[in-house]
Amino acid sequence: MHLFPLIAGVSYAVSWHFDVLSFLQLVCLVPLFIAFESIRNAPLNWKKKGLKLMLLAVLFRAPIVAIDLVWLFDISMVALLVLIFTEIVLFTAVFSLVLNKNISNYAIICLFIFYELIMQNVTLLVPFYQMGYAWGNHIAFIQYYSFLGVEGGSALLILVNFALFKWYTNKKLKVFSAVSIVLFLGLSLYSVIQFYQSKNPEPDKNAKISIVHSQIESKNEVYRDQPIALIDSVAEVAAPNSLVLLPEVFFNAFGWVEGLNDNKIIQHIQELNKSKEQSYLAGAYIFSVNKTPSVQSRFIEEYNIHYDNNNISILMGERTKVKSKKRFIPFFEYIPDNAIAQWINNHITSIGDDRKVSVLNREDQFVYRGKQLNTLLCYESVFPMLVAAAAKDKDFLVIHTNEDWNKSQMLSDQYLKLNKANAIQVGIPVYRVSNYGYSAIINPNGSSKTVSNTGRSFTLLEGFLPLKSKTSFYSKIMGYSYWLSGLFFIYFMFSGLLLNKGKTASQNNKK
């Protein structure tokens, strides 16, 4: 029976990782459910059941993390081990809630859905390998994400796996299993029809966009010391009369927040806006004075001040607007302010720029040619709920990424796959600008036009902004599966406990 969770973990990982095996996501959890049910029904005390559950967690979660994040081996083995350990502890803690066999095993569905919410909200976890992302490259089959979201894709796959498990254990097809399978088939058929009937948004011919794929390492001294020359090089490549997109941290040393009014880079771009009608939307590192220093803060003895390094998206043209990155890669970009985190940080190899970053308390609204937009900075774009919230009531979404710290084709492929799934769920065009990864125009149906690894410093991917666009129905109900699963879990929990109490009372009366 110990092989069952291992089979589940490996089949989950390879079916998430390799598109040709995506169909295994429909059955990969069945062996796990069988193993978990055997633990629930075993005549063991809570301690022994808990130890068996922990072993199950090791055999199931460790292969998923190790296979789907195999590129992390080359960056930091310690970080990978910390992630695996955190997964094992949290998975064990969450699923220990249904070790009591009197609680309906349908509660397991609720916990699996809830666990995907945990993956988006615990600092040491990542939502990369959520089930709903597994079919991110099979865009014709996931058009229903526009009203159910990535979370709905995960919930549906969990339901199908549990339906097949119940079919196996009952030895016949019952109503729940039949309904779950028919629901999956129906939504898949709807998606295929919808995909082939869908059209790309009508372009606004008066609103061009210039996505400048930049294969440069912005932290190099030549780029940090000569930002004006860098801008002029971009201006020659970018189309006139357009919104020019540049990657995350394209400007590695943009200056101080307190000095934006006198910033020479902004002043130069304002001149380009007048002469070429170019506005620039770029990622940048910027400094800000911090009167209440944190772990991320630095100290300048000469001026007796503490300052933070902030990762921002900045829109420059007629006016300057700033939006801060808020979700960081733990330890590589951000160190949580607690003793355990500080200890871990001392044992993890740093990547990219060694400066840790902080949140800048600035959230300006971005508008270009009358169109509302929002931006996500790299790591933020892998959180489906965060993407949905950022896209709500916007006309289009921009993703700035920085991949020069890890030029893994595997990681770049995963990033794009997740971004396509999220584009379908939000229902508006997504414009992705990167270095060394993929720069892309992603349509609301997930189809895309990309450039990657051109060998040139700057490569232009040109397009148009949408004439009209509207965020999806899902943006109005995001998070629905999590609170629904919470309500159902409470029902299963209390009904199981009351049933157990009733049985105990009945047995006492007979005695």
Coordinates of C-alpha atoms in Angstrom, one line a residue:
M1 CA 0.0 0.0 0.0
H2 CA 3.0 2.3 0.5
L3 CA 3.6 2.3 -3.2
F4 CA 0.2 3.9 -3.9
P5 CA 1.0 7.4 -2.7
L6 CA 4.4 7.2 -4.5
I7 CA 2.6 6.2 -7.7
A8 CA 0.2 9.1 -7.2
G9 CA 3.0 11.6 -6.6
V10 CA 5.0 10.5 -9.6
S11 CA 2.0 10.3 -12.0
Y12 CA 0.8 13.8 -10.7
A13 CA 4.3 15.3 -11.3
V14 CA 4.9 13.9 -14.8
S15 CA 1.4 14.6 -16.0
W16 CA 1.7 18.2 -14.8
H17 CA 5.1 18.6 -16.3
F18 CA 4.7 16.8 -19.7
D19 CA 1.8 18.0 -21.9
V20 CA 1.6 14.6 -23.6
L21 CA 0.8 13.0 -20.3
S22 CA -1.7 15.6 -19.1
F23 CA -4.6 13.0 -19.3
L24 CA -3.1 11.2 -16.2
Q25 CA -4.3 14.2 -14.1
L26 CA -7.7 12.5 -14.4
V27 CA -6.5 9.4 -12.5
C28 CA -3.3 10.3 -10.6
L29 CA -5.0 10.9 -7.3
V30 CA -6.9 7.6 -7.2
P31 CA -4.0 5.6 -5.7
L32 CA -3.6 8.3 -3.1
F33 CA -7.3 8.1 -2.1
I34 CA -7.1 4.3 -1.8
A35 CA -4.0 4.6 0.5
F36 CA -5.6 7.4 2.5
E37 CA -8.8 5.4 3.0
S38 CA -6.8 2.4 4.2
I39 CA -5.2 4.6 6.9
R40 CA -8.6 6.0 8.0
N41 CA -10.1 2.5 8.4
A42 CA -7.0 0.9 10.0
P43 CA -7.5 -0.2 13.7
L44 CA -4.8 2.1 14.9
N45 CA -4.6 4.9 17.5
W46 CA -4.2 8.5 16.4
K47 CA -0.5 8.6 16.8
K48 CA 0.1 5.6 14.5
K49 CA -2.4 6.9 12.0
G50 CA -0.6 10.3 12.1
L51 CA 2.8 8.7 11.4
K52 CA 1.3 6.7 8.4
L53 CA -0.2 9.9 7.1
M54 CA 3.1 11.7 7.3
L55 CA 4.8 8.9 5.4
L56 CA 2.0 9.2 2.8
A57 CA 2.7 12.9 2.6
V58 CA 6.4 12.3 2.0
L59 CA 5.8 9.7 -0.8
F60 CA 3.2 11.9 -2.4
R61 CA 4.4 15.5 -2.2
A62 CA 8.1 15.1 -2.4
P63 CA 8.1 13.7 -6.0
I64 CA 5.7 16.5 -7.1
V65 CA 8.1 19.2 -5.9
A66 CA 11.3 17.5 -7.0
I67 CA 10.1 16.7 -10.5
D68 CA 8.0 19.8 -11.3
L69 CA 10.6 22.2 -9.9
V70 CA 13.6 20.2 -11.0
W71 CA 15.2 23.5 -12.2
L72 CA 15.5 24.5 -8.6
F73 CA 18.3 21.9 -8.1
D74 CA 20.6 24.2 -10.0
I75 CA 19.7 27.3 -7.9
S76 CA 19.6 26.1 -4.3
M77 CA 19.2 22.5 -3.0
V78 CA 18.5 23.9 0.5
A79 CA 15.6 26.0 -0.9
L80 CA 14.2 22.9 -2.5
L81 CA 14.5 20.8 0.7
V82 CA 12.8 23.6 2.7
L83 CA 9.9 23.6 0.2
I84 CA 9.5 19.8 0.4
F85 CA 9.7 19.9 4.2
T86 CA 7.0 22.6 4.4
E87 CA 4.8 20.7 2.0
I88 CA 5.0 17.5 4.0
V89 CA 4.3 19.3 7.3
L90 CA 1.3 21.2 6.0
F91 CA -0.2 18.4 4.0
T92 CA 0.0 16.1 7.1
A93 CA -1.6 18.8 9.3
V94 CA -4.4 19.6 6.9
F95 CA -5.4 16.0 6.1
S96 CA -5.1 14.8 9.7
L97 CA -8.5 16.5 10.1
V98 CA -10.2 13.6 8.4
L99 CA -8.4 10.7 9.9
N100 CA -11.6 9.9 11.8
K101 CA -13.4 7.3 9.7
N102 CA -16.7 8.6 10.9
I103 CA -16.2 11.8 8.9
S104 CA -17.4 11.2 5.3
N105 CA -14.5 10.7 2.9
Y106 CA -16.1 13.3 0.7
A107 CA -14.5 15.8 3.1
I108 CA -11.2 14.9 1.4
I109 CA -12.4 16.7 -1.7
C110 CA -12.9 19.8 0.3
L111 CA -9.4 19.6 1.9
F112 CA -7.7 19.1 -1.5
I113 CA -9.4 22.3 -2.8
F114 CA -8.5 24.1 0.4
Y115 CA -4.9 23.0 0.2
E116 CA -4.6 24.8 -3.2
L117 CA -5.6 28.0 -1.4
I118 CA -2.9 27.3 1.2
M119 CA -0.4 27.0 -1.6
Q120 CA -1.2 30.6 -2.6
N121 CA -1.0 32.1 0.9
V122 CA 1.9 30.4 2.8
T123 CA 5.2 32.2 2.2
L124 CA 7.3 29.0 1.8
L125 CA 4.9 27.3 -0.7
V126 CA 4.4 28.0 -4.4
P127 CA 1.3 27.5 -6.5
F128 CA 3.3 26.5 -9.6
Y129 CA 2.0 22.9 -9.7
Q130 CA -1.7 23.4 -8.9
M131 CA -3.9 20.9 -10.7
G132 CA -5.7 23.7 -12.6
Y133 CA -2.4 24.7 -14.3
A134 CA -1.7 21.2 -15.6
W135 CA -3.6 21.7 -18.9
G136 CA -2.3 25.2 -19.4
N137 CA -1.0 24.3 -22.9
H138 CA -4.2 22.5 -23.9
I139 CA -6.0 25.8 -24.2
A140 CA -8.9 24.3 -26.3
F141 CA -10.0 22.2 -23.3
I142 CA -10.0 24.9 -20.6
Q143 CA -12.1 27.7 -22.0
Y144 CA -14.4 27.1 -19.1
Y145 CA -11.8 28.8 -16.9
S146 CA -13.4 32.1 -18.0
F147 CA -16.3 31.4 -15.6
L148 CA -14.8 28.8 -13.2
G149 CA -11.2 30.0 -13.1
V150 CA -8.0 28.0 -12.5
E151 CA -9.5 27.0 -9.1
G152 CA -12.5 25.5 -10.9
G153 CA -10.1 23.5 -13.1
S154 CA -8.4 22.1 -10.0
A155 CA -11.8 21.4 -8.4
L156 CA -13.1 19.6 -11.5
L157 CA -10.0 17.4 -11.7
I158 CA -10.2 16.5 -8.0
L159 CA -13.9 15.6 -8.4
V160 CA -13.1 13.3 -11.4
N161 CA -10.3 11.6 -9.5
F162 CA -12.6 11.1 -6.5
A163 CA -15.4 9.9 -8.7
L164 CA -13.2 7.2 -10.2
F165 CA -12.0 6.3 -6.7
K166 CA -15.7 5.8 -5.6
W167 CA -16.4 3.9 -8.7
Y168 CA -13.5 1.5 -7.9
T169 CA -14.4 1.1 -4.2
N170 CA -18.2 0.7 -4.9
K171 CA -17.6 -1.7 -7.8
K172 CA -20.3 0.1 -9.7
L173 CA -21.0 3.6 -11.1
K174 CA -23.2 5.6 -8.7
V175 CA -24.8 9.0 -9.1
F176 CA -21.9 11.1 -7.8
S177 CA -19.3 9.5 -10.0
A178 CA -21.6 9.6 -13.1
V179 CA -22.4 13.3 -12.5
S180 CA -18.7 14.3 -12.0
I181 CA -17.6 12.5 -15.1
V182 CA -20.4 13.9 -17.2
L183 CA -19.7 17.4 -15.9
F184 CA -16.0 17.1 -16.9
L185 CA -16.9 15.8 -20.4
G186 CA -19.6 18.5 -20.8
L187 CA -17.3 21.3 -19.9
S188 CA -14.5 20.0 -22.1
L189 CA -16.8 19.7 -25.1
Y190 CA -18.1 23.3 -24.4
S191 CA -14.5 24.5 -24.2
V192 CA -13.5 23.0 -27.6
I193 CA -16.6 24.5 -29.3
Q194 CA -16.0 27.8 -27.6
F195 CA -12.3 27.9 -28.6
Y196 CA -12.9 27.3 -32.3
Q197 CA -15.7 29.8 -32.4
S198 CA -13.7 32.5 -30.5
K199 CA -12.1 35.5 -32.1
N200 CA -9.2 37.6 -31.0
P201 CA -10.2 41.1 -29.6
E202 CA -10.8 43.8 -32.2
P203 CA -7.6 45.9 -32.3
D204 CA -7.6 49.6 -31.6
K205 CA -5.5 50.9 -34.5
N206 CA -4.8 54.1 -32.6
A207 CA -3.2 52.3 -29.6
K208 CA -0.1 50.4 -30.6
I209 CA 2.0 48.3 -28.1
S210 CA 5.7 47.7 -28.4
I211 CA 6.9 44.7 -26.4
V212 CA 10.7 44.9 -26.3
H213 CA 12.2 41.5 -25.6
S214 CA 15.5 42.4 -23.8
Q215 CA 18.3 40.0 -23.6
I216 CA 20.6 42.1 -21.5
E217 CA 21.7 41.8 -17.9
S218 CA 20.5 45.0 -16.4
K219 CA 22.7 44.8 -13.4
N220 CA 25.8 45.2 -15.5
E221 CA 27.6 48.4 -14.7
V222 CA 27.5 49.7 -18.3
Y223 CA 23.6 49.7 -18.2
R224 CA 23.4 51.0 -14.6
D225 CA 25.7 53.9 -15.4
Q226 CA 24.3 54.9 -18.8
P227 CA 20.5 54.6 -18.6
I228 CA 19.9 57.4 -21.1
A229 CA 21.9 55.5 -23.8
L230 CA 20.0 52.4 -22.9
I231 CA 16.6 54.2 -23.4
D232 CA 17.8 55.6 -26.7
S233 CA 18.7 52.0 -27.9
V234 CA 15.2 50.9 -27.0
A235 CA 13.6 53.9 -28.6
E236 CA 15.2 53.0 -31.9
V237 CA 13.7 49.5 -31.8
A238 CA 10.2 50.4 -30.5
A239 CA 7.5 51.7 -32.8
P240 CA 6.6 55.4 -32.6
N241 CA 3.2 56.3 -31.1
S242 CA 3.1 53.3 -28.9
L243 CA 3.2 52.0 -25.3
V244 CA 6.7 50.5 -24.9
L245 CA 6.9 47.6 -22.5
L246 CA 10.2 46.6 -20.8
P247 CA 11.0 43.7 -18.4
E248 CA 11.1 43.6 -14.6
V249 CA 14.1 45.4 -13.2
F250 CA 15.1 46.7 -16.6
F251 CA 16.4 49.8 -14.8
N252 CA 18.6 48.3 -12.1
A253 CA 19.2 51.6 -10.3
F254 CA 16.4 54.0 -11.1
G255 CA 17.2 56.5 -8.3
W256 CA 15.1 57.6 -5.3
V257 CA 11.3 57.7 -4.9
E258 CA 11.8 61.0 -3.2
G259 CA 13.5 62.4 -6.3
L260 CA 11.1 61.3 -9.0
N261 CA 10.3 64.9 -10.0
D262 CA 14.0 65.5 -10.9
N263 CA 14.8 62.1 -12.3
K264 CA 16.8 62.4 -15.5
I265 CA 15.5 59.1 -16.9
I266 CA 11.9 60.3 -16.6
Q267 CA 12.7 63.6 -18.1
H268 CA 14.4 62.0 -21.1
I269 CA 11.3 59.7 -21.6
Q270 CA 9.0 62.7 -21.4
E271 CA 11.0 64.2 -24.3
L272 CA 10.6 61.0 -26.3
N273 CA 6.9 61.2 -25.5
K274 CA 6.8 64.6 -27.2
S275 CA 9.0 63.6 -30.2
K276 CA 7.9 60.0 -30.8
E277 CA 4.7 59.8 -28.8
Q278 CA 6.2 56.9 -26.9
S279 CA 5.2 56.1 -23.3
Y280 CA 7.2 53.6 -21.4
L281 CA 6.0 50.9 -18.9
A282 CA 9.1 49.4 -17.3
G283 CA 10.2 47.4 -14.3
A284 CA 12.8 49.0 -12.0
Y285 CA 14.6 48.9 -8.7
I286 CA 14.2 52.2 -6.9
F287 CA 15.3 53.3 -3.4
S288 CA 13.1 54.9 -0.7
V289 CA 13.9 56.3 2.7
N290 CA 12.5 54.1 5.6
K291 CA 12.1 55.7 9.0
T292 CA 11.0 52.4 10.5
P293 CA 13.7 50.0 9.1
S294 CA 13.0 46.3 8.5
V295 CA 15.2 43.2 7.9
Q296 CA 15.3 44.3 4.2
S297 CA 16.5 47.8 5.0
R298 CA 20.0 49.1 4.5
F299 CA 21.9 51.9 6.3
I300 CA 23.8 54.9 4.8
E301 CA 26.2 56.1 7.5
E302 CA 27.1 59.3 5.6
Y303 CA 23.5 60.6 5.7
N304 CA 22.4 58.6 8.8
I305 CA 19.3 57.1 7.1
H306 CA 17.9 53.7 6.5
Y307 CA 16.6 52.9 3.0
D308 CA 14.7 50.2 1.2
N309 CA 15.1 48.7 -2.2
N310 CA 11.8 48.5 -4.0
N311 CA 10.8 46.5 -7.1
I312 CA 8.3 48.6 -9.1
S313 CA 6.4 49.0 -12.3
I314 CA 6.6 52.5 -13.5
L315 CA 4.6 54.2 -16.3
M316 CA 6.3 57.2 -17.9
G317 CA 5.0 59.5 -20.5
E318 CA 3.0 62.7 -20.0
R319 CA 2.6 61.6 -16.3
T320 CA 4.5 59.2 -14.1
K321 CA 2.7 56.5 -12.2
V322 CA 4.2 53.9 -9.9
K323 CA 3.0 50.5 -8.6
S324 CA 5.0 48.3 -6.2
K325 CA 5.6 44.6 -6.4
K326 CA 4.0 42.9 -3.4
R327 CA 4.6 39.2 -3.7
F328 CA 8.2 38.2 -3.6
I329 CA 10.2 34.9 -4.0
P330 CA 10.9 34.0 -0.4
F331 CA 14.5 34.4 0.7
F332 CA 15.7 35.2 -2.9
E333 CA 13.9 38.6 -3.0
Y334 CA 12.4 38.9 0.5
I335 CA 13.3 37.6 4.0
P336 CA 10.3 37.1 6.3
D337 CA 10.9 39.0 9.6
N338 CA 11.1 36.2 12.1
A339 CA 13.9 34.2 13.7
I340 CA 13.3 30.9 11.7
A341 CA 13.3 32.8 8.4
Q342 CA 16.5 34.5 9.3
W343 CA 18.2 31.2 10.2
I344 CA 17.0 29.6 6.9
N345 CA 18.2 32.6 4.9
N346 CA 21.8 32.1 6.2
H347 CA 21.8 28.7 4.6
I348 CA 20.2 29.4 1.2
T349 CA 22.3 30.5 -1.8
S350 CA 21.2 33.9 -3.1
I351 CA 20.3 34.4 -6.7
G352 CA 20.3 37.5 -8.9
D353 CA 20.7 40.8 -7.2
D354 CA 21.8 40.3 -3.6
R355 CA 19.7 43.2 -2.4
K356 CA 16.5 42.2 -0.7
V357 CA 13.4 44.1 -1.6
S358 CA 10.5 45.6 0.3
V359 CA 6.9 46.7 -0.6
L360 CA 6.7 50.4 -1.5
N361 CA 3.5 51.9 -0.2
R362 CA 2.4 53.2 -3.6
E363 CA -0.4 51.8 -5.8
D364 CA -1.1 54.4 -8.6
Q365 CA -3.8 53.7 -11.2
F366 CA -2.4 53.1 -14.7
V367 CA -4.2 54.5 -17.7
Y368 CA -3.0 54.6 -21.3
R369 CA -5.1 56.2 -24.1
G370 CA -8.2 56.0 -21.9
K371 CA -7.7 52.3 -21.2
Q372 CA -7.4 50.9 -17.7
L373 CA -4.5 48.5 -17.1
N374 CA -2.7 46.8 -14.3
T375 CA 0.7 45.2 -14.0
L376 CA 2.1 42.1 -12.4
L377 CA 5.8 41.7 -11.7
C378 CA 7.2 38.2 -12.5
Y379 CA 6.5 35.9 -9.5
E380 CA 3.1 37.6 -8.9
S381 CA 1.8 36.2 -12.2
V382 CA 1.8 32.6 -11.0
F383 CA -0.8 33.3 -8.3
P384 CA -4.2 32.7 -10.0
M385 CA -6.2 34.6 -7.4
L386 CA -3.8 37.6 -7.5
V387 CA -4.0 37.7 -11.3
A388 CA -7.8 37.6 -11.2
A389 CA -7.8 40.5 -8.6
A390 CA -5.3 42.5 -10.7
A391 CA -7.4 42.1 -13.9
K392 CA -10.8 43.0 -12.4
D393 CA -12.4 45.9 -14.3
K394 CA -9.3 46.4 -16.4
D395 CA -8.9 46.5 -20.2
F396 CA -5.6 44.7 -20.4
L397 CA -2.9 43.2 -18.2
V398 CA 0.9 43.5 -18.4
I399 CA 3.3 41.0 -16.9
H400 CA 6.9 42.1 -16.5
T401 CA 9.3 39.2 -15.9
N402 CA 13.0 38.8 -15.1
E403 CA 14.5 35.5 -16.0
D404 CA 18.1 36.3 -16.5
W405 CA 18.9 34.8 -13.0
N406 CA 17.9 31.3 -14.3
K407 CA 18.0 30.7 -18.0
S408 CA 16.2 27.4 -17.7
Q409 CA 14.0 26.6 -20.8
M410 CA 11.9 24.4 -18.5
L411 CA 11.1 27.3 -16.2
S412 CA 10.3 29.6 -19.0
D413 CA 8.0 27.1 -20.5
Q414 CA 6.2 26.7 -17.2
Y415 CA 5.9 30.4 -16.7
L416 CA 4.2 30.8 -20.1
K417 CA 1.9 27.9 -19.5
L418 CA 0.7 29.4 -16.3
N419 CA 0.2 32.8 -17.9
K420 CA -1.9 31.3 -20.7
A421 CA -4.2 29.6 -18.2
N422 CA -4.6 32.8 -16.2
A423 CA -5.3 34.8 -19.4
I424 CA -8.3 32.5 -20.1
Q425 CA -9.6 32.9 -16.6
V426 CA -9.5 36.8 -16.6
G427 CA -10.8 37.1 -20.2
I428 CA -8.7 40.1 -21.3
P429 CA -5.5 40.4 -23.3
V430 CA -2.3 39.8 -21.4
Y431 CA 1.0 41.3 -22.7
R432 CA 4.1 39.6 -21.3
V433 CA 7.6 41.2 -21.6
S434 CA 10.7 39.3 -20.5
N435 CA 14.4 38.8 -20.8
Y436 CA 15.7 35.4 -21.7
G437 CA 12.2 33.8 -21.4
Y438 CA 9.2 34.4 -23.5
S439 CA 7.7 37.8 -24.4
A440 CA 4.2 37.3 -25.7
I441 CA 0.8 38.7 -26.7
I442 CA -1.7 36.3 -25.0
N443 CA -5.3 36.5 -26.2
P444 CA -8.3 35.9 -23.9
N445 CA -8.7 32.4 -25.3
G446 CA -5.0 31.6 -24.5
S447 CA -3.7 31.7 -28.0
S448 CA -0.4 33.6 -28.2
K449 CA 2.3 35.1 -30.3
T450 CA 5.8 34.9 -28.8
V451 CA 9.4 35.7 -29.2
S452 CA 12.3 34.1 -27.3
N453 CA 16.0 33.7 -27.4
T454 CA 16.6 35.8 -30.5
G455 CA 20.3 36.4 -29.7
R456 CA 19.8 40.2 -30.0
S457 CA 19.8 42.7 -27.2
F458 CA 16.4 44.0 -28.2
T459 CA 13.7 42.4 -30.3
L460 CA 10.3 44.0 -31.0
L461 CA 7.0 42.2 -30.7
E462 CA 4.5 44.7 -32.0
G463 CA 0.7 44.6 -31.6
F464 CA -2.4 46.6 -30.8
L465 CA -4.3 47.2 -27.6
P466 CA -8.0 45.9 -27.7
L467 CA -10.6 48.3 -28.9
K468 CA -13.0 47.0 -26.2
S469 CA -12.5 44.3 -23.6
K470 CA -14.3 43.0 -20.5
T471 CA -13.1 40.9 -17.7
S472 CA -14.6 37.4 -17.4
F473 CA -17.5 36.3 -15.2
Y474 CA -15.0 34.5 -13.0
S475 CA -13.5 37.8 -11.8
K476 CA -16.9 38.4 -10.1
I477 CA -16.9 35.1 -8.2
M478 CA -13.2 34.4 -7.6
G479 CA -12.5 32.3 -4.6
Y480 CA -16.0 30.6 -4.7
S481 CA -14.6 27.0 -4.6
Y482 CA -12.6 27.8 -1.4
W483 CA -15.5 29.1 0.6
L484 CA -17.9 26.4 -0.8
S485 CA -15.4 23.7 0.1
G486 CA -15.1 25.3 3.6
L487 CA -18.9 25.1 4.1
F488 CA -19.1 21.5 2.9
F489 CA -16.2 20.5 5.1
I490 CA -17.9 22.0 8.2
Y491 CA -21.0 20.0 7.2
F492 CA -19.1 16.7 6.8
M493 CA -17.1 17.3 9.9
F494 CA -20.1 18.0 12.2
S495 CA -22.4 15.4 10.7
G496 CA -19.6 12.8 11.1
L497 CA -19.0 13.8 14.7
L498 CA -22.7 13.8 15.5
L499 CA -23.0 10.4 13.9
N500 CA -20.1 9.1 16.0
K501 CA -21.7 10.6 19.1
G502 CA -25.0 8.9 18.3
K503 CA -23.4 5.5 17.8
T504 CA -21.6 5.8 21.1
A505 CA -24.8 6.8 22.9
S506 CA -26.6 3.8 21.3
Q507 CA -23.9 1.4 22.4
N508 CA -24.0 2.7 26.0
N509 CA -27.8 2.3 26.1
K510 CA -27.4 -1.4 25.0
K511 CA -24.9 -2.0 27.8

